[in-house]
Coordinates of C-alpha atoms in Angstrom, one line a residue:
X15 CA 72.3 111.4 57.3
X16 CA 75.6 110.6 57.4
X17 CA 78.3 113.7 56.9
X18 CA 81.9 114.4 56.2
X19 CA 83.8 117.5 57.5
X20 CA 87.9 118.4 57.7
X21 CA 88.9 119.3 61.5
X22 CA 92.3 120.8 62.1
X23 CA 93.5 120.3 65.6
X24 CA 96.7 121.4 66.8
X25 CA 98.2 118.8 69.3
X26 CA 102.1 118.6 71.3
X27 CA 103.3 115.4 72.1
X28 CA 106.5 114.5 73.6
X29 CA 109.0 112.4 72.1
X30 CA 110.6 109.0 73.6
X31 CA 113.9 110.7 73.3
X32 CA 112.6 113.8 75.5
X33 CA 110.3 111.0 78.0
X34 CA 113.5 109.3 78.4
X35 CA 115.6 112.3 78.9
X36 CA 113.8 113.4 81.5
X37 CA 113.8 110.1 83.5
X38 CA 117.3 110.2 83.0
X39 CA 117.3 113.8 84.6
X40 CA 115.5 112.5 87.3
X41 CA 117.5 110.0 88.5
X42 CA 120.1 110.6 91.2
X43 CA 123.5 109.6 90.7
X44 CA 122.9 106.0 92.0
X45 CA 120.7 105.1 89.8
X46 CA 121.8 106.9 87.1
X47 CA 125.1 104.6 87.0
X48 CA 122.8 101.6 87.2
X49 CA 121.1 102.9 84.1
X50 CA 124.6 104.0 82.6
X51 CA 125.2 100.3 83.1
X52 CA 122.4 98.8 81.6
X53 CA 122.7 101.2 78.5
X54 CA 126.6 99.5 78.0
X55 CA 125.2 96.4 78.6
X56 CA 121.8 96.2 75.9
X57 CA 124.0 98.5 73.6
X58 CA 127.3 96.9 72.2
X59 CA 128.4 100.2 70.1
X60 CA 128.4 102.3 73.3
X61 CA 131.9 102.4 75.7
X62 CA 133.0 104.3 78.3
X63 CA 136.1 105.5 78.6
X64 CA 139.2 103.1 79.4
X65 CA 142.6 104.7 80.3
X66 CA 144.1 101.9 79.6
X67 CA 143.2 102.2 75.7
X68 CA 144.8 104.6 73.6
X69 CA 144.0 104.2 70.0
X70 CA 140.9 105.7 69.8
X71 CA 140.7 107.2 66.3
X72 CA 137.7 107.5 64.5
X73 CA 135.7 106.1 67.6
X74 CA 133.3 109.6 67.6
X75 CA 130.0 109.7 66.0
X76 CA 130.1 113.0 63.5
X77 CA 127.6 116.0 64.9
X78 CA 125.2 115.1 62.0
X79 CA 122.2 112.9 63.1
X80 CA 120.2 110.6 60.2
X81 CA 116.9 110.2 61.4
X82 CA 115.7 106.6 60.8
X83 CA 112.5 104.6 61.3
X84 CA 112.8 102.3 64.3
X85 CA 109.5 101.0 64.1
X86 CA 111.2 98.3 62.6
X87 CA 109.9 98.4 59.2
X88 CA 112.0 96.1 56.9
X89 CA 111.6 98.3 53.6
X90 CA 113.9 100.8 54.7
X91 CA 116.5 100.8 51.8
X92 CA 120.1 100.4 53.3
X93 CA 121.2 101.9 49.8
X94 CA 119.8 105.5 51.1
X95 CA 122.4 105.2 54.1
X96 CA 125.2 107.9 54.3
X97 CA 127.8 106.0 55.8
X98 CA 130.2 108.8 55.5
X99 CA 127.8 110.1 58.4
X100 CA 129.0 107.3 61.0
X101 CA 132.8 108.0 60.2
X102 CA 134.9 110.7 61.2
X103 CA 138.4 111.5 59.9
X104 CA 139.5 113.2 63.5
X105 CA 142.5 111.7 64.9
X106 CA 141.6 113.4 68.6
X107 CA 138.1 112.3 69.8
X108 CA 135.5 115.0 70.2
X109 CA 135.6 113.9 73.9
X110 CA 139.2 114.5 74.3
X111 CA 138.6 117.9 73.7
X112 CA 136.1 118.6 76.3
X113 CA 137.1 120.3 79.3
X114 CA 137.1 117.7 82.6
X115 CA 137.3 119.4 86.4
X116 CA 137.3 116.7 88.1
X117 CA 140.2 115.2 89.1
X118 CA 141.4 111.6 90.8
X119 CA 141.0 113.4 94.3
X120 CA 137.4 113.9 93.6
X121 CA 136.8 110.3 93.3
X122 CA 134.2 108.6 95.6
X123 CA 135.7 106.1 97.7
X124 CA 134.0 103.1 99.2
X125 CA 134.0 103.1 103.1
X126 CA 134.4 99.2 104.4
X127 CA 131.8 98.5 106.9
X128 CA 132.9 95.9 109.8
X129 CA 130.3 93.3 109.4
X130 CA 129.3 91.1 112.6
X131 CA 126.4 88.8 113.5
X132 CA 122.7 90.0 112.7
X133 CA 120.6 90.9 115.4
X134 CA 118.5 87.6 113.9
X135 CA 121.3 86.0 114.4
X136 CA 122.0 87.2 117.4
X137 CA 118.6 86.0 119.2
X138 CA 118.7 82.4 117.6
X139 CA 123.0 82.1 119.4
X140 CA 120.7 82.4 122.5
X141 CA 118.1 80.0 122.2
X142 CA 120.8 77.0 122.2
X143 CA 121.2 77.6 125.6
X144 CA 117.3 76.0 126.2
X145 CA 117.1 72.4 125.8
X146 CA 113.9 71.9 123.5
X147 CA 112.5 69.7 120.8
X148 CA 112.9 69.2 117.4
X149 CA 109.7 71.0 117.1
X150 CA 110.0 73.6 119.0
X151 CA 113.6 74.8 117.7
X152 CA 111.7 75.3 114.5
X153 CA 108.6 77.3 115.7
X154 CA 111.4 79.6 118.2
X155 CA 113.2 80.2 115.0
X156 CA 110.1 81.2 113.3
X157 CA 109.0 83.6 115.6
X158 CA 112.5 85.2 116.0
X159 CA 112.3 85.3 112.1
X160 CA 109.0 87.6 113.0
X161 CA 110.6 89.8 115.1
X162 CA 111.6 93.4 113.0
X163 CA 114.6 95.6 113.9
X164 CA 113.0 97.1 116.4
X165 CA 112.4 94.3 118.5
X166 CA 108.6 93.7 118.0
X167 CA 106.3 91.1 116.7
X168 CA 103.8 92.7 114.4
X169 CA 102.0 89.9 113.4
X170 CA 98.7 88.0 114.9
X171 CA 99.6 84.4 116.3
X172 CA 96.8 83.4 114.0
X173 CA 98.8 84.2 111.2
X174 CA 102.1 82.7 112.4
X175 CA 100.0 79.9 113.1
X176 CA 98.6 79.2 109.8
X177 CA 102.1 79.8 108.1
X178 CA 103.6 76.9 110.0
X179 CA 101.5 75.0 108.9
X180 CA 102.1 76.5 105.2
X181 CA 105.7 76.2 104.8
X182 CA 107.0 73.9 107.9
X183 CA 103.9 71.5 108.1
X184 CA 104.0 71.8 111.8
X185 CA 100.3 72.3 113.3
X186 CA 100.4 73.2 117.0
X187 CA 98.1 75.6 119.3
X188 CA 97.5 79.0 120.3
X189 CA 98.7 78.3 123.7
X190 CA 101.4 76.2 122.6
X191 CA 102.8 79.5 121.0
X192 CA 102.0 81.7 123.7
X193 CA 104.7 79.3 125.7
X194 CA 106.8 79.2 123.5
X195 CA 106.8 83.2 122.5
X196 CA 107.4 83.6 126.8
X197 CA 110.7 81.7 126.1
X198 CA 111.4 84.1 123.2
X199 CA 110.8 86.9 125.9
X200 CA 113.6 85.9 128.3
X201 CA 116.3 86.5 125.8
X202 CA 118.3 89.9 125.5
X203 CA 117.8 93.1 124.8
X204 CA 114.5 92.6 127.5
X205 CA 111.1 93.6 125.4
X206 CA 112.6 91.9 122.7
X207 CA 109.1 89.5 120.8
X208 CA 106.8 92.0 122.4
X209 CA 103.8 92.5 120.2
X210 CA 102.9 95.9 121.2
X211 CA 104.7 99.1 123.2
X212 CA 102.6 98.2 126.9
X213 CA 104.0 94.6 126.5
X214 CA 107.8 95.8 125.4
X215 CA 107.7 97.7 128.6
X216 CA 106.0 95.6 131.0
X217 CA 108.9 92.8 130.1
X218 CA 111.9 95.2 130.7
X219 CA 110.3 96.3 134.5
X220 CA 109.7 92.7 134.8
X221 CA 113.7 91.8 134.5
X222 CA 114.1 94.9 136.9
X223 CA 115.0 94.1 141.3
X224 CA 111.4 94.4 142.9
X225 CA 110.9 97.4 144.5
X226 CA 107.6 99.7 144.9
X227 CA 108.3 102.0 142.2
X228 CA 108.6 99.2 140.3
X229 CA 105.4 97.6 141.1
X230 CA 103.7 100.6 140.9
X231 CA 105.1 101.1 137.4
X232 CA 103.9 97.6 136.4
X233 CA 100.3 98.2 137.6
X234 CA 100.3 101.5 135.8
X235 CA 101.2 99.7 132.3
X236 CA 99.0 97.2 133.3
X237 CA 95.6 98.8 134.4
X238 CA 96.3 102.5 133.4
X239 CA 97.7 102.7 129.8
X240 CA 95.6 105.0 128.5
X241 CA 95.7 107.5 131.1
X242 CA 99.6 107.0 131.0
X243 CA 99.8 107.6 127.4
X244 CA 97.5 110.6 127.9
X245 CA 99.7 111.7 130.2
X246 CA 96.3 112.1 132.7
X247 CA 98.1 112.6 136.0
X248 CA 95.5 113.5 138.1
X249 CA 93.2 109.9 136.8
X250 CA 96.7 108.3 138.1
X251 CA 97.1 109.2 141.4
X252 CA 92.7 109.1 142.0
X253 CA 93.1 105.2 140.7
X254 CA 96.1 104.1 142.2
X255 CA 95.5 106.2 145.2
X256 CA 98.9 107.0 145.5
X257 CA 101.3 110.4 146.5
X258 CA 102.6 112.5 143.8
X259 CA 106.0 111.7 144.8
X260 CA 105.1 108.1 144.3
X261 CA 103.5 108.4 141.1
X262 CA 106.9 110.6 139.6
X263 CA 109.4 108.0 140.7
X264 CA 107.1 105.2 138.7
X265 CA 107.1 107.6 135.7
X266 CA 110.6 107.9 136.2
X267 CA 111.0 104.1 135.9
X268 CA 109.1 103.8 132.7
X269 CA 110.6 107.3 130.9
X270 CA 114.1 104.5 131.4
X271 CA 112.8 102.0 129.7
X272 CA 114.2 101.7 126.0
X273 CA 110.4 101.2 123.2
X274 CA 112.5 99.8 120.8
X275 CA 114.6 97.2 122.1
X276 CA 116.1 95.9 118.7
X277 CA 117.5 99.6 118.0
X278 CA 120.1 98.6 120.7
X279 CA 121.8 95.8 119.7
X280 CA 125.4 96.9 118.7
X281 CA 126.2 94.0 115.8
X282 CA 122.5 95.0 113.9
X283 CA 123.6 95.0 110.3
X284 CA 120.9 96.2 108.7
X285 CA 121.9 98.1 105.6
X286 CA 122.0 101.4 105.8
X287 CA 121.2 103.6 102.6
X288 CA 123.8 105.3 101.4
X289 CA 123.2 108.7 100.2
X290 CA 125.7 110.3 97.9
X291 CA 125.4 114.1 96.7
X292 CA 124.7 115.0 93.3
X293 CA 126.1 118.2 93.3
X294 CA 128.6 120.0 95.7
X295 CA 128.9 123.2 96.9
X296 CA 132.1 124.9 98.4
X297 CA 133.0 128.4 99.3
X298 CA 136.4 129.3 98.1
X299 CA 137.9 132.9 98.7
X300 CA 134.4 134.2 99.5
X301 CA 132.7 132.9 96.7
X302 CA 130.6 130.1 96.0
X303 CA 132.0 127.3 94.0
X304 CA 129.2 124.7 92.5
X305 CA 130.5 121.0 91.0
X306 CA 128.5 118.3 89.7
X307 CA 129.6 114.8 90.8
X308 CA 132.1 113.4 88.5
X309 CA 130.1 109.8 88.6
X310 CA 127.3 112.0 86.5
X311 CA 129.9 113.3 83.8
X312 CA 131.1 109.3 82.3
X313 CA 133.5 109.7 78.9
X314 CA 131.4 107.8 76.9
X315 CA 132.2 107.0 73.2
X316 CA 130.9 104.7 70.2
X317 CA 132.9 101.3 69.6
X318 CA 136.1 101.5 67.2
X319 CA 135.0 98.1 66.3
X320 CA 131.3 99.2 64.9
X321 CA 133.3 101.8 63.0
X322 CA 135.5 99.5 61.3
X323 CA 132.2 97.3 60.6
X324 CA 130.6 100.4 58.6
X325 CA 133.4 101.3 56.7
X326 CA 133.8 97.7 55.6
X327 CA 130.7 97.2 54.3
X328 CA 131.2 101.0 52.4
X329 CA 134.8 99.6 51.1
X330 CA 132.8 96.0 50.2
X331 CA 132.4 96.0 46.0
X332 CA 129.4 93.4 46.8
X333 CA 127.1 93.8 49.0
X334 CA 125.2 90.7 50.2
X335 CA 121.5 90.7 52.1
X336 CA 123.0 89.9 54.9
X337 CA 125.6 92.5 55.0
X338 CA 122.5 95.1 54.5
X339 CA 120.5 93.5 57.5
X340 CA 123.7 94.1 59.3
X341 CA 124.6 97.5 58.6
X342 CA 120.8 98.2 59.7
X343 CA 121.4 96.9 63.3
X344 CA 124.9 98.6 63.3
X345 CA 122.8 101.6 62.4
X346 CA 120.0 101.4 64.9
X347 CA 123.0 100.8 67.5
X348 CA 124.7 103.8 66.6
X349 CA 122.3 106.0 65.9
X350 CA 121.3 105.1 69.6
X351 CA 124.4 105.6 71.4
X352 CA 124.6 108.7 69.7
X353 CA 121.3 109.6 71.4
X354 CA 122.6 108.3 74.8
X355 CA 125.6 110.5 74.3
X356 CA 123.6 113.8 73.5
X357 CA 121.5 112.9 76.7
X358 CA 123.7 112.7 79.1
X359 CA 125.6 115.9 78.1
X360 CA 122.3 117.5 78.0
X361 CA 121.4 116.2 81.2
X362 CA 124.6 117.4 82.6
X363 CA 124.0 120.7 81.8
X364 CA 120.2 120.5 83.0
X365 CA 121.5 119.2 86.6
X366 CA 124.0 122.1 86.5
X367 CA 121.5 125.1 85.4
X368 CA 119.1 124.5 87.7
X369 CA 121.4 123.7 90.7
X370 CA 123.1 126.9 90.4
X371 CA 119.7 128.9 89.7
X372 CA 119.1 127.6 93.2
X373 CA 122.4 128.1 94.8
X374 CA 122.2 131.9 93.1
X375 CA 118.6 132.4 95.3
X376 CA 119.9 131.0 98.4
X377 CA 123.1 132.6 97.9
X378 CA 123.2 133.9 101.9
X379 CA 122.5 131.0 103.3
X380 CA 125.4 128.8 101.7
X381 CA 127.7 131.5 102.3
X382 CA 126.6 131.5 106.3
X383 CA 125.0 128.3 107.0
X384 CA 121.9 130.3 109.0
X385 CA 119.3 128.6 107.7
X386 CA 117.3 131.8 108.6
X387 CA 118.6 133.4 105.8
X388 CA 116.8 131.1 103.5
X389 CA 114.5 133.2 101.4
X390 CA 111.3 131.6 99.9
X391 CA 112.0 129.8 97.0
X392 CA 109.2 127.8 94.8
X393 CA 109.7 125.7 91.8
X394 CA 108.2 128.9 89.4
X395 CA 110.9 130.6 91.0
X396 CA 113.3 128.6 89.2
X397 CA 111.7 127.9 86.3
X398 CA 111.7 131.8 85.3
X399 CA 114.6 132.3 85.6
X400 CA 116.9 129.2 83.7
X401 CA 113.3 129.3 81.0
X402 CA 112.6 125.7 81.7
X403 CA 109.4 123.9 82.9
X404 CA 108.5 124.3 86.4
X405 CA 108.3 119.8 85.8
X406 CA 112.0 119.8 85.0
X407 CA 112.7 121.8 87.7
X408 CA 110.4 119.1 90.4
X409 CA 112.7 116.3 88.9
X410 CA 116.2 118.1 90.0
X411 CA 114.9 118.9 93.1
X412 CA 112.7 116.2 94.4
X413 CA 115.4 113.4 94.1
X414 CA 119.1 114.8 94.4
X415 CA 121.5 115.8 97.4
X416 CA 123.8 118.7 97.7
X417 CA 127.2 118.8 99.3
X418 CA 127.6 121.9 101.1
X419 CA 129.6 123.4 103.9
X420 CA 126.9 122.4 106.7
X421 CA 126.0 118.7 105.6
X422 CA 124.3 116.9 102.6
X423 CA 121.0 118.5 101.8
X424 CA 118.0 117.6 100.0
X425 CA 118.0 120.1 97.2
X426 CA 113.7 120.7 98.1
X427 CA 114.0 121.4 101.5
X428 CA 115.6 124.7 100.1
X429 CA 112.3 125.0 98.6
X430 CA 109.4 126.8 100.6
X431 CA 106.4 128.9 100.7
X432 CA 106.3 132.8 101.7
X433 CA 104.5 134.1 104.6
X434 CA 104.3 138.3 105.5
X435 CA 105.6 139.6 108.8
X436 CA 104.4 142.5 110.2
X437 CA 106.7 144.4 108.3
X438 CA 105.0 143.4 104.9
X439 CA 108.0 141.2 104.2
X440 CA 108.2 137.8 102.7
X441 CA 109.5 135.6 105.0
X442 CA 110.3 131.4 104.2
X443 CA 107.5 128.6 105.9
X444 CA 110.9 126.9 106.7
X445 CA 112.3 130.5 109.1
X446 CA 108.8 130.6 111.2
X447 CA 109.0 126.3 111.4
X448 CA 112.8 127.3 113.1
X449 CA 111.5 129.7 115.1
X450 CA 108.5 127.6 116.3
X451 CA 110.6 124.3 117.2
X452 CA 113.0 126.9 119.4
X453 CA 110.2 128.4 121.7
X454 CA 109.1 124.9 122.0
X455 CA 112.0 123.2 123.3
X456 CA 112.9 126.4 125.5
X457 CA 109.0 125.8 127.0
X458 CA 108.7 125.3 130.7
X459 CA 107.8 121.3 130.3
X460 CA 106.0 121.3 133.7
X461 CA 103.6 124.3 131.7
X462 CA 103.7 123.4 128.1
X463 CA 102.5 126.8 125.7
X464 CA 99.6 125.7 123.9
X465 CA 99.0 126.6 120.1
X466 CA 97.2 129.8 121.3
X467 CA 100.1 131.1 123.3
X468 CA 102.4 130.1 120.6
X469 CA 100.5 132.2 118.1
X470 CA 101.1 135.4 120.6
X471 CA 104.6 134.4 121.4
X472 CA 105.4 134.3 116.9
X473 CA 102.8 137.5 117.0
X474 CA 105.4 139.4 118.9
X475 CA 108.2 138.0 117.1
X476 CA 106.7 139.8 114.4
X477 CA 104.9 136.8 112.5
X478 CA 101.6 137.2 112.5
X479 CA 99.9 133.3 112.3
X480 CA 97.0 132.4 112.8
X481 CA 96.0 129.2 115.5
X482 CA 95.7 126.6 112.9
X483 CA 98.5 127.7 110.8
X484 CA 100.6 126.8 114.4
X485 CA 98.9 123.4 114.7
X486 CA 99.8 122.6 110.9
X487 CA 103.6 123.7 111.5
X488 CA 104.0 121.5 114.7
X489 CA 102.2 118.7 113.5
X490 CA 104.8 118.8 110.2
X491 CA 107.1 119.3 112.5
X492 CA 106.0 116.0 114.8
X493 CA 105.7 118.1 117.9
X494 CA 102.8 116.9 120.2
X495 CA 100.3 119.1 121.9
X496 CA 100.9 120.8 124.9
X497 CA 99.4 118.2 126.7
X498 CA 101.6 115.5 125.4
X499 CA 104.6 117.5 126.2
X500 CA 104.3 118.2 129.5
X501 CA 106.5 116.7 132.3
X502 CA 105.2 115.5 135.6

C-alpha cells in the first residue's frame, strides 16, 4: 500500500561564494596573484588599480548587493533592475579612503639569477669529444636525457630500450646499451649514469690512483654491500680477513665519495621554488609588529567604462532587446566583481586574524627566537579564540610562510601537540624533538645511545617518554638507529 507523509529536515549547505572564499583563503600569495589574474582576465568590469589613472569617479560599486539568479534563466525581467544600485554619486572612491601601510619600500623585488649551461647540457658538451656514429650520438643523448639531477639512471634498460624504438625508431641491444652507458660513465662528475648507489660509488673509486685501500674498498662495494650498509663491522673484517686498521682506511675512502654526483655540478639550473612569506613579523621597540604582504592587499575597483554603460542604458528613452540582454551581462559582471571585491577584503582580514591569534600564543618565542619557548599550540586552539572553524584555521596554516626575525617559517610547524613533564606541565612535541636531536648529535658515535638509553637520558631531563614514543620522534626526525649511527 502505497503512503504519503511530510518530513521536515533541517540541512546547511555552503554557498559557492563561501566554497570559493575559502579556496581563495587558502591560497598563498603566489597563487593567489595568479588567481587575481585570471579573475581580471575572465571579468572585464573588474581593474586594479593604475597610478597612472586619475579620474576615477563613480568607478565603486554602492554597499548595496541585488541578488540575481545566475542560473542563467532568461525570464529574468531587466525592468525589475535598480540601476541606481550600480552607480554612485561619490567623487572619492570608497578605496581611496581605505587606510594602505604598505609602502613602495615594502615592495617585493625580483632577484636576477645568473643563468649558465644545464647540467644536461653540460654532459652532452662532453660526449663530442668521442668519435661515434650517427646512431650512437642519438642513443648517448638519450640516456643522458635519463639521467636526474642527481646523477642517476632510474630506469630499466628494457624500458630505454623499447622507447628508442618508440620515438627514434632505432632498435639496438641490451649489450649494445650496456657499452654505450660505460661511455656515459667516463664523463664528469665520476658516478654520473649510475643506476643505483653501489654502482655511483664503485665508478668514483674506479677513477681513483690504485692503492690497497682502494682495492679493498672496491671489493667491499663489490662482494659486501649489505654488510657495509649495515654497518656489520665484524662480518667485514671475518670476510675479507683483513686488520681493523685496514678495514677503517677503506671506510674512510668510501665515507669520501660524493652519492649524488649531479648535486655537484656548479652551472645545474634547475629551478628553484621560490618561497615568498605571507605575512611578516618584526619586533619594533619591544613589541611585536605583524604585516600582511602587500601583494595580498590589490586596490581593486569595477570599470568606469561598465558604469558609463549602465547609466546609458537608464538615460536611453528606448530600450531595445538587445540593450536588455546587455545590461544582463553588465549585471552578472558587476555583481561578480563586487563579490571578488568583498572576498578579498574578507580574506584579508581572515589571513590577518588568525596570523595574529597565532603570533599572540607564540608571543615568547618571536620575541626570543628560542624555539624552546614554543608552547603547544593546536588548530582548536585558534579556532576558540578568533570564533572561526578549526577548517579555516588548517587553510591559513597549512599553506602560508611567515617572515620573522629568525627566517621564513611555515606557519604549522608552530603548531604541535602537548606532552607532561614531570612537573605536570604541558610541554610542545616540537621542545622534546629539540632536545632529542641535541643528545643525539652530542652521542659518542663510536657508542651510539639506543632508544632505551635515550628514554633515561629525556627521563632525567624531566620528560618522561616512553621507548616507542623515542623511536616515533627520531624516525620523524630521520635519525637512524643506533646501529646505523655508529662510527667505525
Amino acid at each position: 500500500m502505497l503512503k504519503q507523509g511530510l518530513q521536515f529536515k533541517l540541512s546547511q549547505k555552503l554557498s559557492p561564494q563561501q566554497i570559493q572564499l575559502m579556496k581563495l583563503i587558502q591560497l598563498p600569495t603566489q597563487e593567489f596573484e595568479q588567481r587575481l589574474k585570471q579573475e581580471l582576465e575572465e571579468n572585464p568590469a573588474l581593474e586594479i588599480e593604475d597610478e597612472n589613472t586619475d579620474d576615477y569617479e563613480n568607478s565603486q560599486l554602492s554597499d548595496s548587493y541585488d541578488e540575481y539568479d545566475d542560473s542563467g534563466n532568461e525570464s529574468i525581467n531587466t525592468e525589475d533592475i535598480n540601476i541606481d544600485e550600480y552607480l554612485s554619486d561619490d567623487e572619492i572612491p570608497n578605496y581611496k579612503t581605505q587606510a594602505n601601510n604598505y609602502s613602495s619600500d615594502d615592495e617585493e623585488k625580483d632577484i636576477p639569477f645568473a643563468s649558465g649551461p644545464s647540467f644536461t647540457q653540460h654532459l652532452k658538451n662532453q660526449m663530442n669529444t668521442y668519435r661515434l656514429t650517427e646512431e650512437e650520438e642519438i642513443i648517448t643523448d638519450f640516456l643522458i636525457g635519463s639521467i636526474d639531477d642527481s646523477g642517476y639512471i632510474r630506469r630499466d634498460l628494457v624500458d630505454i630500450l623499447d622507447d628508442l624504438a618508440f620515438t627514434e625508431n632505432i632498435f639496438t641491444t641490451e649489450i649494445e646499451l650496456e657499452r654505450l652507458l660505460k661511455i656515459v660513465h667516463q664523463l664528469d662528475p665520476a658516478g654520473v649514469g649510475a643506476r643505483d648507489l653501489r654502482e655511483c660509488l664503485i665508478l668514483q673509486l674506479k677513477r681513483k690512483d690504485e692503492k690497497p685501500s682502494i682495492n679493498l674498498s672496491i671489493d667491499i662495494l663489490e662482494n659486501g654491500f649489505d654488510h657495509f650498509v649495515k654497518k656489520h663491522y665484524v662480518k667485514l673484517l671475518q670476510k675479507f680477513h683483513v686488520s681493523e686498521e685496514a678495514l677503517k682506511d677503506a671506510i674512510k675512502q668510501i665515507e669520501r665519495l660524493n652519492p649524488k654526483p649531479g648535486g655537484s655540478f656548479v652551472g645545474n639550473s634547475k629551478v628553484t621554488e621560490q618561497i615568498v612569506p605571507d605575512f611578516t613579523i618584526r619586533i619594533v621597540e619591544g613589541e611585536l609588529e605583524l604585516t600582511l604582504n602587500s601583494r595580498n592587499a590589490p586596490e581593486l575597483h569595477v570599470s568606469n567604462e561598465y558604469n558609463n554603460l549602465m547609466r546609458g542604458y537608464k538615460d536611453s528613452s528606448e530600450k531595445s532587446k538587445s540593450q536588455k540582454e546587455a545590461v544582463m551581462f553588465i549585471k552578472h559582471k558587476l555583481d561578480a566583481a563586487k563579490w571578488f571585491i568583498d572576498a578579498i577584503k574578507q580574506r584579508q582580514q581572515t589571513l590577518l586574524l588568525n596570523m595574529n591569534a597565532i603570533m599572540q600564543h607564540q608571543k615568547e618565542y618571536f620575541l626570543t627566537g628560542d624555539e624552546r619557548k614554543l608552547k603547544p599550540m593546536i588548530l582548536k586552539d585558534i579556532a576558540d579564540v578568533i570564533d572561526m572553524d578549526v577548517s579555516t584555521v588548517s587553510r591559513v596554516a597549512s599553506s602560508k610562510y611567515v617572515s620573522t626575525p629568525y627566517g621564513t617559517k611555515l606557519i604549522k610547524e608552530f603548531f604541535s601537540e602537548s606532552m607532561k613533564n614531570d612537573q605536570g606541565e604541558d610541554v610542545s612535541t616540537r621542545e622534546i624533538k629539540n632536545i632529542l636531536e641535541t643528545v643525539i648529535k652530542e652521542e659518542d658515535k663510536k657508542k651510539p645511545l639506543t632508544d632505551d638509553k635515550l628514554a633515561l637520558i629525556l627521563k632525567e631531563k624531566g620528560y618522561p617518554i616512553a621507548r616507542r614514543t623515542i623511536a616515533k620522534y627520531r624516525e620523524q626526525l630521520d635519525i637512524p638507529v643506533a646501529r646505523l649511527r655508529k662510527i667505525f
